[in-house]
Amino acid sequence: MKIAVISDIHGNLDALQAVLLDIKNRGIKEIYNLGDSLYGPLFPIETYRLLVKEKIQSIRGNCDRILLDSDTDNATVQYVQDLLGEDQKEWISNLPFSLETEDFYFCHGTPSSDVGYLLEEMSPNGSMLKKTEDIMELVKGISQNIIFCAHTHIPRVVYLPNHKIVINPGSVGLPAYEDELPIYHKMESGSPYGNYTIVTKQEDECFIEQILIPYNRDEAIRQSEKNGRSDWVKALQTGRV
């Protein structure tokens, strides 16, 4: 069994196309998307169309949820909302919070929150890996041994003493960002490439590959500049804030 897991596309159509082409070239048929698909100053409608065309199994991220919020003063949220039609709104509203199979569990943030960080905690010194017992507490109700999360945009694999493995595939379309909550922090992958994960299950073993994909970022950078998002320009160029 072999699956590909993508997340945090954020309307970056060119990155998504490059990642899906690589997945196709590897002969992988089963793809899961951990959410935050359309939000951003880029190409939300085109991204939606490609996800639907390729029948990608998707869940809802926090940035998907806020696109249905009618009360916003966020210019980028408003940019996307102004483009959304009824088909896109219905698609977002029907996205499940999580997905699970016999072997895998998929969520955006944590199994109970789309804004929580499952693997990282924030401090004035930046992002740090949570204590093992804190991670185990967050996933104690999950029966599957392979758990996928996203939201931080940072690729990571964490092995737990109870033999569970938590995997963050990183971000397809936005390799760095900064946020004010729960305290001000930066999340930086350090690379402008698109990220995703492949998991191959052979008998009782799982082989994990974190993949970095180069792609032409010119259109995404131009669109970010057009929409006044210099922070996105830097993130797309460098993988840093």
mmCIF file of N, CA and C in Angstrom, residues 117 120 122 125-127 151-156 170-171 174-179 184-193 195 231 234-236 238-241:
data_model
loop_
_atom_site.group_PDB
_atom_site.id
_atom_site.type_symbol
_atom_site.label_atom_id
_atom_site.label_comp_id
_atom_site.label_asym_id
_atom_site.label_seq_id
_atom_site.Cartn_x
_atom_site.Cartn_y
_atom_site.Cartn_z
ATOM 1 N N TYR A 117 -1.666 23.106 17.374
ATOM 2 C CA TYR A 117 -0.472 22.472 16.825
ATOM 3 C C TYR A 117 -0.264 21.144 17.549
ATOM 4 N N GLU A 120 4.167 20.895 17.729
ATOM 5 C CA GLU A 120 4.978 22.023 18.166
ATOM 6 C C GLU A 120 4.276 22.829 19.242
ATOM 7 N N MET A 122 4.648 26.875 21.053
ATOM 8 C CA MET A 122 5.228 28.180 20.797
ATOM 9 C C MET A 122 5.705 28.812 22.097
ATOM 10 N N ASN A 125 10.885 32.079 22.433
ATOM 11 C CA ASN A 125 12.093 31.686 21.711
ATOM 12 C C ASN A 125 11.795 31.017 20.375
ATOM 13 N N GLY A 126 10.513 30.842 20.074
ATOM 14 C CA GLY A 126 10.147 30.253 18.800
ATOM 15 C C GLY A 126 9.436 28.925 18.953
ATOM 16 N N SER A 127 9.439 28.134 17.889
ATOM 17 C CA SER A 127 8.754 26.852 17.844
ATOM 18 C C SER A 127 9.663 25.741 18.360
ATOM 19 N N HIS A 151 -0.889 22.119 9.307
ATOM 20 C CA HIS A 151 -1.114 23.409 9.957
ATOM 21 C C HIS A 151 0.157 24.217 10.209
ATOM 22 N N THR A 152 1.266 23.576 10.574
ATOM 23 C CA THR A 152 2.493 24.339 10.854
ATOM 24 C C THR A 152 3.319 24.618 9.604
ATOM 25 N N HIS A 153 3.038 23.892 8.525
ATOM 26 C CA HIS A 153 3.774 24.007 7.261
ATOM 27 C C HIS A 153 5.202 23.466 7.363
ATOM 28 N N ILE A 154 5.547 22.813 8.444
ATOM 29 C CA ILE A 154 6.905 22.310 8.652
ATOM 30 C C ILE A 154 6.907 20.789 8.564
ATOM 31 N N PRO A 155 7.616 20.193 7.596
ATOM 32 C CA PRO A 155 7.683 18.729 7.525
ATOM 33 C C PRO A 155 8.331 18.159 8.783
ATOM 34 N N ARG A 156 7.715 17.103 9.324
ATOM 35 C CA ARG A 156 8.259 16.517 10.549
ATOM 36 C C ARG A 156 7.711 15.097 10.722
ATOM 37 N N GLY A 170 4.267 18.932 5.711
ATOM 38 C CA GLY A 170 4.673 20.265 5.297
ATOM 39 C C GLY A 170 3.652 20.876 4.358
ATOM 40 N N SER A 171 4.030 21.970 3.741
ATOM 41 C CA SER A 171 3.100 22.725 2.898
ATOM 42 C C SER A 171 3.438 22.594 1.424
ATOM 43 N N LEU A 174 2.900 27.151 0.641
ATOM 44 C CA LEU A 174 3.351 28.302 1.419
ATOM 45 C C LEU A 174 4.399 27.827 2.429
ATOM 46 N N PRO A 175 5.683 27.955 2.126
ATOM 47 C CA PRO A 175 6.735 27.345 2.945
ATOM 48 C C PRO A 175 7.098 28.108 4.207
ATOM 49 N N ALA A 176 6.492 29.267 4.448
ATOM 50 C CA ALA A 176 6.786 30.023 5.672
ATOM 51 C C ALA A 176 5.648 30.997 5.929
ATOM 52 N N TYR A 177 5.440 31.312 7.213
ATOM 53 C CA TYR A 177 4.454 32.330 7.585
ATOM 54 C C TYR A 177 4.746 32.789 9.000
ATOM 55 N N GLU A 178 4.097 33.868 9.400
ATOM 56 C CA GLU A 178 4.164 34.327 10.785
ATOM 57 C C GLU A 178 2.748 34.532 11.298
ATOM 58 N N ASP A 179 2.573 34.378 12.609
ATOM 59 C CA ASP A 179 1.242 34.461 13.207
ATOM 60 C C ASP A 179 1.356 35.123 14.575
ATOM 61 N N TYR A 184 3.173 35.659 19.235
ATOM 62 C CA TYR A 184 3.827 35.884 17.948
ATOM 63 C C TYR A 184 4.865 34.796 17.703
ATOM 64 N N HIS A 185 4.843 34.206 16.496
ATOM 65 C CA HIS A 185 5.827 33.196 16.138
ATOM 66 C C HIS A 185 5.975 33.116 14.629
ATOM 67 N N LYS A 186 7.108 32.572 14.204
ATOM 68 C CA LYS A 186 7.382 32.328 12.798
ATOM 69 C C LYS A 186 7.467 30.829 12.565
ATOM 70 N N MET A 187 6.963 30.400 11.421
ATOM 71 C CA MET A 187 7.137 29.022 10.980
ATOM 72 C C MET A 187 7.838 29.067 9.635
ATOM 73 N N GLU A 188 9.041 28.532 9.552
ATOM 74 C CA GLU A 188 9.861 28.621 8.349
ATOM 75 C C GLU A 188 10.400 27.240 7.979
ATOM 76 N N SER A 189 10.099 26.792 6.778
ATOM 77 C CA SER A 189 10.641 25.510 6.323
ATOM 78 C C SER A 189 12.084 25.658 5.855
ATOM 79 N N GLY A 190 12.452 26.876 5.448
ATOM 80 C CA GLY A 190 13.809 27.124 4.980
ATOM 81 C C GLY A 190 14.045 26.781 3.530
ATOM 82 N N SER A 191 13.002 26.348 2.820
ATOM 83 C CA SER A 191 13.130 25.989 1.404
ATOM 84 C C SER A 191 11.903 26.486 0.653
ATOM 85 N N PRO A 192 12.077 26.991 -0.567
ATOM 86 C CA PRO A 192 10.920 27.441 -1.342
ATOM 87 C C PRO A 192 10.204 26.312 -2.084
ATOM 88 N N TYR A 193 10.663 25.085 -1.941
ATOM 89 C CA TYR A 193 10.067 23.960 -2.652
ATOM 90 C C TYR A 193 8.696 23.598 -2.075
ATOM 91 N N ASN A 195 6.253 20.793 -0.576
ATOM 92 C CA ASN A 195 6.481 19.600 0.244
ATOM 93 C C ASN A 195 5.280 18.668 0.240
ATOM 94 N N ASP A 231 4.857 39.690 2.272
ATOM 95 C CA ASP A 231 5.268 38.574 3.127
ATOM 96 C C ASP A 231 5.192 37.256 2.372
ATOM 97 N N LYS A 234 8.239 36.981 -0.092
ATOM 98 C CA LYS A 234 9.476 36.511 0.549
ATOM 99 C C LYS A 234 9.395 35.031 0.887
ATOM 100 N N ALA A 235 8.252 34.605 1.413
ATOM 101 C CA ALA A 235 8.098 33.189 1.761
ATOM 102 C C ALA A 235 8.238 32.296 0.528
ATOM 103 N N LEU A 236 7.627 32.694 -0.577
ATOM 104 C CA LEU A 236 7.693 31.897 -1.802
ATOM 105 C C LEU A 236 9.099 31.903 -2.399
ATOM 106 N N THR A 238 12.008 32.302 -0.634
ATOM 107 C CA THR A 238 13.088 31.848 0.242
ATOM 108 C C THR A 238 12.728 30.730 1.224
ATOM 109 N N GLY A 239 11.439 30.538 1.486
ATOM 110 C CA GLY A 239 11.054 29.595 2.536
ATOM 111 C C GLY A 239 11.232 30.165 3.923
ATOM 112 N N ARG A 240 11.392 31.479 3.992
ATOM 113 C CA ARG A 240 11.568 32.177 5.276
ATOM 114 C C ARG A 240 10.646 33.383 5.363
ATOM 115 N N VAL A 241 10.452 33.861 6.576
ATOM 116 C CA VAL A 241 9.627 35.039 6.800
ATOM 117 C C VAL A 241 10.482 36.283 6.671
#
